[in-house]
Amino acid sequence: CATAQVVHSAGRRFIVSPVPEARLKEQ
Amino acid sequence: AEDTGVRVELAEEDDGKKPSIALKLWVEDHKKLKGKYKESGAIEFTFDLEKEIPENVAQEMVESGFFHESDAKTVGKSIRDRVALIKWRRERTVSAAL
Protein backbone atom coordinates (compact mmCIF):
# COMPACT_ATOMS: atom_id res chain seq x y z
CA CYS A 1 0.00 0.00 0.00
CA ALA A 2 1.19 3.51 -0.87
CA THR A 3 2.61 5.46 2.06
CA ALA A 4 3.85 8.99 1.61
CA GLN A 5 5.62 11.31 3.99
CA VAL A 6 5.52 15.09 4.35
CA VAL A 7 7.80 16.93 6.78
CA HIS A 8 6.56 20.34 7.86
CA SER A 9 9.05 23.21 8.15
CA ALA A 10 8.62 23.08 11.92
CA GLY A 11 9.92 19.51 11.79
CA ARG A 12 6.75 17.49 12.32
CA ARG A 13 6.49 14.40 10.15
CA PHE A 14 3.15 13.52 8.57
CA ILE A 15 2.88 9.98 7.26
CA VAL A 16 0.05 9.44 4.78
CA SER A 17 -1.39 5.96 4.31
CA PRO A 18 -4.70 4.52 3.12
CA VAL A 19 -7.69 5.15 5.40
CA PRO A 20 -8.08 2.23 7.81
CA GLU A 21 -10.03 -0.60 6.11
CA ALA A 22 -12.84 -0.86 8.72
CA ARG A 23 -13.69 2.81 8.32
CA LEU A 24 -14.15 2.53 4.55
CA LYS A 25 -16.87 -0.11 5.01
CA GLU A 26 -18.70 2.10 7.56
CA GLN A 27 -19.11 4.91 5.03
CA ALA B 1 -17.27 14.72 20.60
CA GLU B 2 -19.08 16.56 17.83
CA ASP B 3 -18.99 14.85 14.43
CA THR B 4 -16.86 17.24 12.43
CA GLY B 5 -16.47 14.85 9.50
CA VAL B 6 -12.80 14.52 10.44
CA ARG B 7 -11.83 11.43 12.42
CA VAL B 8 -8.84 11.26 14.79
CA GLU B 9 -7.80 8.01 16.45
CA LEU B 10 -4.84 6.53 18.30
CA ALA B 11 -2.25 5.13 15.92
CA GLU B 12 -0.62 3.16 18.71
CA GLU B 13 -1.47 1.64 22.08
CA ASP B 14 -1.55 4.28 24.84
CA ASP B 15 0.44 3.07 27.87
CA GLY B 16 -0.78 6.10 29.79
CA LYS B 17 2.74 7.32 30.56
CA LYS B 18 4.58 8.51 27.47
CA PRO B 19 4.20 12.26 26.82
CA SER B 20 3.99 11.87 23.03
CA ILE B 21 1.45 9.70 21.28
CA ALA B 22 0.93 8.76 17.63
CA LEU B 23 -2.43 9.81 16.21
CA LYS B 24 -4.06 9.14 12.87
CA LEU B 25 -6.43 11.63 11.22
CA TRP B 26 -8.62 11.18 8.16
CA VAL B 27 -11.69 12.71 6.55
CA GLU B 28 -14.85 10.67 6.84
CA ASP B 29 -17.26 13.21 5.37
CA HIS B 30 -15.56 15.71 3.05
CA LYS B 31 -18.90 17.45 2.53
CA LYS B 32 -18.41 18.89 6.01
CA LEU B 33 -15.23 20.62 4.92
CA LYS B 34 -15.39 24.11 3.48
CA GLY B 35 -12.27 23.92 1.35
CA LYS B 36 -11.74 21.69 -1.66
CA TYR B 37 -10.40 18.42 -0.26
CA LYS B 38 -7.99 16.29 -2.29
CA GLU B 39 -8.26 12.72 -1.03
CA SER B 40 -4.99 12.06 0.78
CA GLY B 41 -5.79 9.07 3.00
CA ALA B 42 -5.04 8.86 6.71
CA ILE B 43 -2.43 11.22 8.12
CA GLU B 44 -0.33 9.89 10.98
CA PHE B 45 1.59 12.25 13.25
CA THR B 46 3.05 12.41 16.74
CA PHE B 47 1.47 14.73 19.31
CA ASP B 48 3.03 15.83 22.62
CA LEU B 49 0.15 15.73 25.10
CA GLU B 50 1.90 18.00 27.57
CA LYS B 51 3.41 20.70 25.40
CA GLU B 52 1.58 20.93 22.11
CA ILE B 53 -1.61 22.69 21.00
CA PRO B 54 -4.04 20.92 18.63
CA GLU B 55 -4.75 24.06 16.64
CA ASN B 56 -1.03 24.44 15.87
CA VAL B 57 -0.88 20.93 14.43
CA ALA B 58 -3.96 21.71 12.33
CA GLN B 59 -2.22 24.82 11.00
CA GLU B 60 0.85 22.75 10.12
CA MET B 61 -1.43 20.39 8.19
CA VAL B 62 -2.86 23.35 6.27
CA GLU B 63 0.65 24.63 5.54
CA SER B 64 1.64 21.14 4.38
CA GLY B 65 -1.18 21.21 1.86
CA PHE B 66 -3.49 18.63 3.42
CA PHE B 67 -6.35 21.03 4.14
CA HIS B 68 -7.62 24.45 3.12
CA GLU B 69 -7.12 27.32 5.58
CA SER B 70 -10.88 27.54 6.05
CA ASP B 71 -10.85 24.05 7.58
CA ALA B 72 -8.05 24.62 10.10
CA LYS B 73 -10.59 25.22 12.86
CA THR B 74 -12.49 22.00 12.13
CA VAL B 75 -9.28 19.95 12.03
CA GLY B 76 -8.01 21.60 15.22
CA LYS B 77 -11.25 20.82 17.03
CA SER B 78 -11.16 17.19 15.93
CA ILE B 79 -7.63 16.78 17.28
CA ARG B 80 -8.57 18.64 20.48
CA ASP B 81 -11.53 16.34 21.12
CA ARG B 82 -9.41 13.20 20.74
CA VAL B 83 -6.57 14.61 22.90
CA ALA B 84 -9.10 15.54 25.61
CA LEU B 85 -10.45 11.97 25.58
CA ILE B 86 -6.93 10.51 25.88
CA LYS B 87 -6.13 12.80 28.83
CA TRP B 88 -9.48 12.01 30.49
CA ARG B 89 -8.86 8.28 30.20
CA ARG B 90 -5.36 8.70 31.62
CA GLU B 91 -6.62 10.69 34.60
CA ARG B 92 -9.36 8.12 35.23
CA THR B 93 -6.81 5.29 35.12
CA VAL B 94 -4.55 7.10 37.62
CA SER B 95 -7.39 7.90 40.02
CA ALA B 96 -8.64 4.32 39.81
CA ALA B 97 -5.13 3.11 40.70
CA LEU B 98 -5.02 5.43 43.72
GROMACS .gro file of C-alpha atoms in nm:
model
  125
    1CYS     CA    1   0.000   0.000   0.000
    2ALA     CA    2   0.119   0.351  -0.087
    3THR     CA    3   0.261   0.546   0.206
    4ALA     CA    4   0.385   0.899   0.161
    5GLN     CA    5   0.562   1.131   0.399
    6VAL     CA    6   0.552   1.509   0.435
    7VAL     CA    7   0.780   1.693   0.678
    8HIS     CA    8   0.656   2.034   0.786
    9SER     CA    9   0.905   2.321   0.815
   10ALA     CA   10   0.862   2.308   1.192
   11GLY     CA   11   0.992   1.951   1.179
   12ARG     CA   12   0.675   1.749   1.232
   13ARG     CA   13   0.649   1.440   1.015
   14PHE     CA   14   0.315   1.352   0.857
   15ILE     CA   15   0.288   0.998   0.726
   16VAL     CA   16   0.005   0.944   0.478
   17SER     CA   17  -0.139   0.596   0.431
   18PRO     CA   18  -0.470   0.452   0.312
   19VAL     CA   19  -0.769   0.515   0.540
   20PRO     CA   20  -0.808   0.223   0.781
   21GLU     CA   21  -1.003  -0.060   0.611
   22ALA     CA   22  -1.284  -0.086   0.872
   23ARG     CA   23  -1.369   0.281   0.832
   24LEU     CA   24  -1.415   0.253   0.455
   25LYS     CA   25  -1.687  -0.011   0.501
   26GLU     CA   26  -1.870   0.210   0.756
   27GLN     CA   27  -1.911   0.491   0.503
   28ALA     CA   28  -1.727   1.472   2.060
   29GLU     CA   29  -1.908   1.656   1.783
   30ASP     CA   30  -1.899   1.485   1.443
   31THR     CA   31  -1.686   1.724   1.243
   32GLY     CA   32  -1.647   1.485   0.950
   33VAL     CA   33  -1.280   1.452   1.044
   34ARG     CA   34  -1.183   1.143   1.242
   35VAL     CA   35  -0.884   1.126   1.479
   36GLU     CA   36  -0.780   0.801   1.645
   37LEU     CA   37  -0.484   0.653   1.830
   38ALA     CA   38  -0.225   0.513   1.592
   39GLU     CA   39  -0.062   0.316   1.871
   40GLU     CA   40  -0.147   0.164   2.208
   41ASP     CA   41  -0.155   0.428   2.484
   42ASP     CA   42   0.044   0.307   2.787
   43GLY     CA   43  -0.078   0.610   2.979
   44LYS     CA   44   0.274   0.732   3.056
   45LYS     CA   45   0.458   0.851   2.747
   46PRO     CA   46   0.420   1.226   2.682
   47SER     CA   47   0.399   1.187   2.303
   48ILE     CA   48   0.145   0.970   2.128
   49ALA     CA   49   0.093   0.876   1.763
   50LEU     CA   50  -0.243   0.981   1.621
   51LYS     CA   51  -0.406   0.914   1.287
   52LEU     CA   52  -0.643   1.163   1.122
   53TRP     CA   53  -0.862   1.118   0.816
   54VAL     CA   54  -1.169   1.271   0.655
   55GLU     CA   55  -1.485   1.067   0.684
   56ASP     CA   56  -1.726   1.321   0.537
   57HIS     CA   57  -1.556   1.571   0.305
   58LYS     CA   58  -1.890   1.745   0.253
   59LYS     CA   59  -1.841   1.889   0.601
   60LEU     CA   60  -1.523   2.062   0.492
   61LYS     CA   61  -1.539   2.411   0.348
   62GLY     CA   62  -1.227   2.392   0.135
   63LYS     CA   63  -1.174   2.169  -0.166
   64TYR     CA   64  -1.040   1.842  -0.026
   65LYS     CA   65  -0.799   1.629  -0.229
   66GLU     CA   66  -0.826   1.272  -0.103
   67SER     CA   67  -0.499   1.206   0.078
   68GLY     CA   68  -0.579   0.907   0.300
   69ALA     CA   69  -0.504   0.886   0.671
   70ILE     CA   70  -0.243   1.122   0.812
   71GLU     CA   71  -0.033   0.989   1.098
   72PHE     CA   72   0.159   1.225   1.325
   73THR     CA   73   0.305   1.241   1.674
   74PHE     CA   74   0.147   1.473   1.931
   75ASP     CA   75   0.303   1.583   2.262
   76LEU     CA   76   0.015   1.573   2.510
   77GLU     CA   77   0.190   1.800   2.757
   78LYS     CA   78   0.341   2.070   2.540
   79GLU     CA   79   0.158   2.093   2.211
   80ILE     CA   80  -0.161   2.269   2.100
   81PRO     CA   81  -0.404   2.092   1.863
   82GLU     CA   82  -0.475   2.406   1.664
   83ASN     CA   83  -0.103   2.444   1.587
   84VAL     CA   84  -0.088   2.093   1.443
   85ALA     CA   85  -0.396   2.171   1.233
   86GLN     CA   86  -0.222   2.482   1.100
   87GLU     CA   87   0.085   2.275   1.012
   88MET     CA   88  -0.143   2.039   0.819
   89VAL     CA   89  -0.286   2.335   0.627
   90GLU     CA   90   0.065   2.463   0.554
   91SER     CA   91   0.164   2.114   0.438
   92GLY     CA   92  -0.118   2.121   0.186
   93PHE     CA   93  -0.349   1.863   0.342
   94PHE     CA   94  -0.635   2.103   0.414
   95HIS     CA   95  -0.762   2.445   0.312
   96GLU     CA   96  -0.712   2.732   0.558
   97SER     CA   97  -1.088   2.754   0.605
   98ASP     CA   98  -1.085   2.405   0.758
   99ALA     CA   99  -0.805   2.462   1.010
  100LYS     CA  100  -1.059   2.522   1.286
  101THR     CA  101  -1.249   2.200   1.213
  102VAL     CA  102  -0.928   1.995   1.203
  103GLY     CA  103  -0.801   2.160   1.522
  104LYS     CA  104  -1.125   2.082   1.703
  105SER     CA  105  -1.116   1.719   1.593
  106ILE     CA  106  -0.763   1.678   1.728
  107ARG     CA  107  -0.857   1.864   2.048
  108ASP     CA  108  -1.153   1.634   2.112
  109ARG     CA  109  -0.941   1.320   2.074
  110VAL     CA  110  -0.657   1.461   2.290
  111ALA     CA  111  -0.910   1.554   2.561
  112LEU     CA  112  -1.045   1.197   2.558
  113ILE     CA  113  -0.693   1.051   2.588
  114LYS     CA  114  -0.613   1.280   2.883
  115TRP     CA  115  -0.948   1.201   3.049
  116ARG     CA  116  -0.886   0.828   3.020
  117ARG     CA  117  -0.536   0.870   3.162
  118GLU     CA  118  -0.662   1.069   3.460
  119ARG     CA  119  -0.936   0.812   3.523
  120THR     CA  120  -0.681   0.529   3.512
  121VAL     CA  121  -0.455   0.710   3.762
  122SER     CA  122  -0.739   0.790   4.002
  123ALA     CA  123  -0.864   0.432   3.981
  124ALA     CA  124  -0.513   0.311   4.070
  125LEU     CA  125  -0.502   0.543   4.372
   0.00000   0.00000   0.00000
